[in-house]
Structures are given as C-alpha cells and as structure tokens.
C-alpha cells in the first residue's frame, strides 16, 4: 500500500520506484502534409546506422513532439527525415 505523508513513521510498502531520464524532441516542420520521423544515432561517421526513434507522423502547421527514453544511453544525436 501507500504511505501516510502526515505520519513520519509511515513508509511506502510497495515495489521499488525509480526515476528514469527522458527527453522530449520538438520539431516545427517547414511544410504541412508530409510524412516524417525522428531518427537517432550514437555516433557520426561513415556507415553510421540511423534508427527510428518513434513512429512516422504527418507534419502539420504546428509542433510535433516525441518522448524518448534515455535509459541505457550514453549519447545520441537526432534528426528528422522524410522517408
């Protein structure tokens, strides 16, 4: 169960809870109606393997957002492409 925030002796009696790092990518497209997607890569160079960072989306005249987990990541670079 939960704990009582008004009782200093009360403790949380449930599974361990941890906070995990995440970022939110934001992109304002230049044109509406195009299929686009976020991709990521851990390092630049010849043959760098870009991978999808989320599902494709249809651009509009407003910002597009994608929440990305940073769990286990050392560094990543992101881009938006038109597949």
Coordinates of N, CA, C and O in Angstrom, one line a residue:
X1 N 0.8 -1.2 0.0 CA 0.0 0.0 0.0 C 0.8 1.3 0.0 O 2.1 1.2 -0.1
X2 N 0.2 2.3 0.2 CA 0.8 3.6 0.2 C 1.3 4.0 1.6 O 1.2 3.3 2.5
X3 N 1.8 5.2 1.7 CA 2.3 5.7 3.0 C 1.4 7.0 3.3 O 0.7 7.5 2.5
X4 N 1.5 7.3 4.6 CA 0.7 8.5 5.1 C 1.7 9.6 5.2 O 2.6 9.6 6.0
X5 N 1.6 10.7 4.4 CA 2.5 11.8 4.4 C 2.5 12.6 5.7 O 3.4 13.4 6.0
X6 N 1.4 12.4 6.5 CA 1.3 13.1 7.7 C 1.9 12.4 8.9 O 2.0 12.9 10.0
X7 N 2.4 11.1 8.7 CA 3.0 10.3 9.7 C 4.4 10.0 9.4 O 4.7 9.3 8.4
X8 N 5.4 10.5 10.1 CA 6.8 10.4 9.8 C 7.2 8.9 9.9 O 8.2 8.5 9.3
X9 N 6.5 8.1 10.7 CA 6.9 6.7 10.8 C 6.3 5.8 9.6 O 6.7 4.6 9.5
X10 N 5.5 6.4 8.8 CA 4.8 5.7 7.8 C 5.8 5.5 6.6 O 6.5 6.4 6.2
X11 N 5.9 4.3 6.1 CA 6.8 4.0 4.9 C 6.0 3.4 3.8 O 5.0 2.8 4.0
X12 N 6.6 3.6 2.6 CA 6.0 3.0 1.4 C 6.2 1.5 1.4 O 7.3 1.0 1.5
X13 N 5.2 0.7 1.2 CA 5.3 -0.7 1.3 C 4.9 -1.3 -0.1 O 4.0 -2.1 -0.2
X14 N 5.6 -0.9 -1.1 CA 5.4 -1.4 -2.5 C 6.7 -1.7 -3.1 O 7.7 -1.6 -2.5
X15 N 6.7 -2.0 -4.4 CA 7.9 -2.2 -5.2 C 8.7 -1.0 -5.3 O 8.2 0.1 -5.1
X16 N 10.0 -1.1 -5.6 CA 10.9 0.0 -5.7 C 10.5 0.9 -6.9 O 10.1 0.4 -7.9
X17 N 10.6 2.2 -6.7 CA 10.2 3.1 -7.7 C 11.5 3.9 -8.0 O 12.1 4.4 -7.1
X18 N 11.8 4.1 -9.3 CA 13.0 4.9 -9.7 C 12.6 5.9 -10.8 O 11.6 5.6 -11.5
X19 N 13.3 7.0 -10.9 CA 13.0 7.9 -11.9 C 14.0 7.6 -13.1 O 15.2 7.5 -12.8
X20 N 13.5 7.6 -14.3 CA 14.4 7.3 -15.4 C 14.4 8.6 -16.3 O 13.4 9.3 -16.4
X21 N 15.6 8.8 -16.9 CA 15.8 10.0 -17.7 C 15.1 9.9 -19.0 O 14.9 8.8 -19.6
X22 N 14.6 11.0 -19.5 CA 13.9 11.1 -20.8 C 14.0 12.5 -21.4 O 14.3 13.4 -20.6
X23 N 13.9 12.6 -22.7 CA 13.8 13.9 -23.3 C 12.6 14.0 -24.2 O 12.1 13.0 -24.6
X24 N 12.2 15.2 -24.5 CA 11.1 15.4 -25.5 C 11.6 16.1 -26.6 O 12.1 17.3 -26.5
X25 N 11.6 15.5 -27.8 CA 12.1 16.1 -29.0 C 10.9 17.0 -29.5 O 9.8 16.6 -29.5
X26 N 11.2 18.2 -30.0 CA 10.2 19.1 -30.6 C 10.7 19.5 -32.0 O 11.9 19.8 -32.2
X27 N 9.8 19.5 -32.9 CA 10.2 19.9 -34.3 C 9.0 20.7 -34.9 O 7.9 20.3 -34.9
X28 N 9.4 21.8 -35.5 CA 8.4 22.6 -36.3 C 8.7 22.4 -37.7 O 9.7 22.9 -38.3
X29 N 7.8 21.7 -38.5 CA 8.1 21.4 -39.9 C 7.9 22.6 -40.8 O 7.2 23.6 -40.4
X30 N 8.6 22.6 -41.9 CA 8.6 23.7 -42.9 C 7.3 23.6 -43.7 O 6.8 24.6 -44.2
X31 N 6.8 22.4 -43.9 CA 5.6 22.2 -44.8 C 4.6 21.2 -44.1 O 5.1 20.3 -43.4
X32 N 3.3 21.4 -44.3 CA 2.3 20.5 -43.7 C 2.1 19.4 -44.7 O 2.3 19.5 -45.9
X33 N 1.6 18.3 -44.2 CA 1.1 17.2 -45.0 C 2.2 16.2 -45.5 O 1.9 15.4 -46.4
X34 N 3.4 16.2 -44.9 CA 4.5 15.3 -45.3 C 4.7 14.3 -44.2 O 4.6 14.6 -43.0
X35 N 5.0 13.1 -44.6 CA 5.3 12.0 -43.7 C 6.7 12.2 -43.3 O 7.6 12.4 -44.1
X36 N 7.0 12.2 -42.0 CA 8.3 12.5 -41.4 C 8.5 11.6 -40.2 O 7.5 11.0 -39.6
X37 N 9.7 11.4 -39.7 CA 10.0 10.7 -38.5 C 11.3 11.1 -37.9 O 12.2 11.7 -38.5
X38 N 11.4 11.0 -36.5 CA 12.6 11.2 -35.8 C 13.5 10.0 -35.9 O 13.0 8.8 -35.8
X39 N 14.8 10.2 -36.1 CA 15.8 9.1 -36.1 C 16.9 9.5 -35.2 O 17.2 10.6 -34.9
X40 N 17.7 8.4 -34.7 CA 18.8 8.7 -33.8 C 20.0 7.8 -34.2 O 19.8 6.8 -34.8
X41 N 21.2 8.3 -33.7 CA 22.4 7.6 -33.9 C 23.3 7.9 -32.8 O 23.2 9.0 -32.2
X42 N 24.1 6.9 -32.4 CA 25.0 7.2 -31.2 C 26.3 7.9 -31.6 O 26.9 8.5 -30.7
X43 N 26.8 7.7 -32.8 CA 28.0 8.4 -33.2 C 27.9 8.7 -34.7 O 27.3 7.9 -35.4
X44 N 28.6 9.8 -35.1 CA 28.6 10.1 -36.5 C 29.8 9.4 -37.2 O 30.8 9.0 -36.5
X45 N 29.8 9.2 -38.5 CA 30.9 8.6 -39.2 C 30.3 7.9 -40.4 O 29.1 7.7 -40.6
X46 N 31.3 7.4 -41.2 CA 30.9 6.6 -42.4 C 30.1 5.3 -41.9 O 30.5 4.6 -41.0
X47 N 29.0 5.1 -42.6 CA 28.2 4.0 -42.3 C 27.4 4.0 -40.9 O 27.0 3.0 -40.4
X48 N 27.3 5.3 -40.4 CA 26.5 5.4 -39.2 C 25.1 4.9 -39.4 O 24.5 5.3 -40.4
X49 N 24.6 4.1 -38.5 CA 23.3 3.4 -38.6 C 22.3 4.2 -37.9 O 22.1 4.0 -36.7
X50 N 21.5 5.0 -38.6 CA 20.4 5.8 -38.0 C 19.3 4.8 -37.8 O 19.0 4.0 -38.6
X51 N 18.6 4.9 -36.7 CA 17.5 4.1 -36.3 C 16.2 4.9 -36.0 O 16.4 6.1 -35.6
X52 N 15.1 4.4 -36.2 CA 13.8 5.1 -35.9 C 13.8 5.4 -34.4 O 14.0 4.5 -33.6
X53 N 13.4 6.6 -34.1 CA 13.3 7.0 -32.7 C 11.8 7.0 -32.3 O 11.4 7.5 -31.2
X54 N 10.9 6.6 -33.2 CA 9.5 6.6 -32.9 C 8.8 6.4 -34.2 O 9.4 6.2 -35.3
X55 N 7.5 6.4 -34.2 CA 6.7 6.2 -35.4 C 6.7 7.4 -36.3 O 7.0 8.5 -35.9
X56 N 6.4 7.2 -37.6 CA 6.3 8.3 -38.5 C 5.1 9.1 -38.2 O 4.1 8.6 -37.5
X57 N 5.1 10.4 -38.6 CA 4.0 11.3 -38.3 C 3.8 12.1 -39.6 O 4.7 12.3 -40.4
X58 N 2.5 12.6 -39.7 CA 2.2 13.6 -40.8 C 2.4 15.0 -40.2 O 1.8 15.3 -39.2
X59 N 3.2 15.8 -40.9 CA 3.5 17.1 -40.4 C 2.3 18.0 -40.6 O 1.5 17.8 -41.5
X60 N 2.2 19.0 -39.7 CA 1.1 19.9 -39.8 C 1.7 21.3 -39.6 O 2.9 21.5 -39.7
X61 N 0.9 22.3 -39.4 CA 1.4 23.7 -39.2 C 1.7 24.0 -37.7 O 1.7 25.1 -37.3
X62 N 1.9 22.9 -36.9 CA 2.3 23.1 -35.5 C 3.4 22.1 -35.1 O 3.8 21.3 -35.9
X63 N 3.9 22.3 -33.9 CA 5.0 21.5 -33.5 C 4.6 20.0 -33.4 O 3.5 19.6 -33.1
X64 N 5.6 19.1 -33.7 CA 5.5 17.7 -33.5 C 6.4 17.3 -32.3 O 7.5 17.8 -32.2
X65 N 6.0 16.4 -31.5 CA 6.7 16.0 -30.3 C 6.9 14.5 -30.2 O 6.0 13.8 -30.6
X66 N 8.0 14.1 -29.7 CA 8.3 12.7 -29.4 C 9.0 12.5 -28.1 O 10.1 13.1 -27.9
X67 N 8.5 11.7 -27.2 CA 9.2 11.5 -25.9 C 10.1 10.3 -26.1 O 9.8 9.3 -26.6
X68 N 11.4 10.5 -25.7 CA 12.4 9.5 -25.9 C 13.0 9.1 -24.5 O 13.5 10.0 -23.8
X69 N 13.1 7.8 -24.3 CA 13.7 7.3 -23.0 C 15.2 7.4 -23.2 O 15.8 7.1 -24.3
X70 N 16.0 7.8 -22.2 CA 17.4 7.9 -22.2 C 18.0 6.7 -21.4 O 19.2 6.6 -21.2
X71 N 17.2 5.7 -21.0 CA 17.6 4.6 -20.2 C 18.7 3.8 -21.0 O 18.5 3.4 -22.2
X72 N 19.9 3.7 -20.4 CA 21.0 2.9 -21.0 C 21.7 3.6 -22.1 O 22.6 3.1 -22.8
X73 N 21.4 4.9 -22.4 CA 22.0 5.6 -23.5 C 23.2 6.4 -23.0 O 23.2 6.9 -21.8
X74 N 24.3 6.4 -23.7 CA 25.5 7.2 -23.4 C 25.4 8.6 -24.0 O 25.5 9.6 -23.4
X75 N 25.2 8.6 -25.4 CA 24.9 9.8 -26.1 C 24.2 9.5 -27.4 O 24.3 8.4 -27.9
X76 N 23.4 10.4 -27.8 CA 22.6 10.2 -29.1 C 22.4 11.5 -29.8 O 22.4 12.6 -29.1
X77 N 22.4 11.4 -31.1 CA 22.1 12.6 -32.0 C 20.8 12.3 -32.7 O 20.5 11.1 -33.0
X78 N 20.0 13.3 -32.9 CA 18.7 13.1 -33.5 C 18.5 14.0 -34.8 O 19.2 15.0 -34.9
X79 N 17.7 13.5 -35.7 CA 17.3 14.2 -36.9 C 15.9 13.9 -37.3 O 15.3 12.9 -36.8
X80 N 15.3 14.7 -38.2 CA 14.0 14.4 -38.7 C 14.2 14.1 -40.2 O 14.9 14.9 -40.9
X81 N 13.6 13.1 -40.7 CA 13.8 12.7 -42.1 C 12.4 12.5 -42.7 O 11.4 12.3 -42.0
X82 N 12.4 12.6 -44.1 CA 11.2 12.3 -44.8 C 11.4 11.0 -45.5 O 12.1 10.9 -46.5
X83 N 10.8 9.9 -45.0 CA 11.1 8.5 -45.6 C 10.6 8.4 -47.0 O 9.7 9.1 -47.4

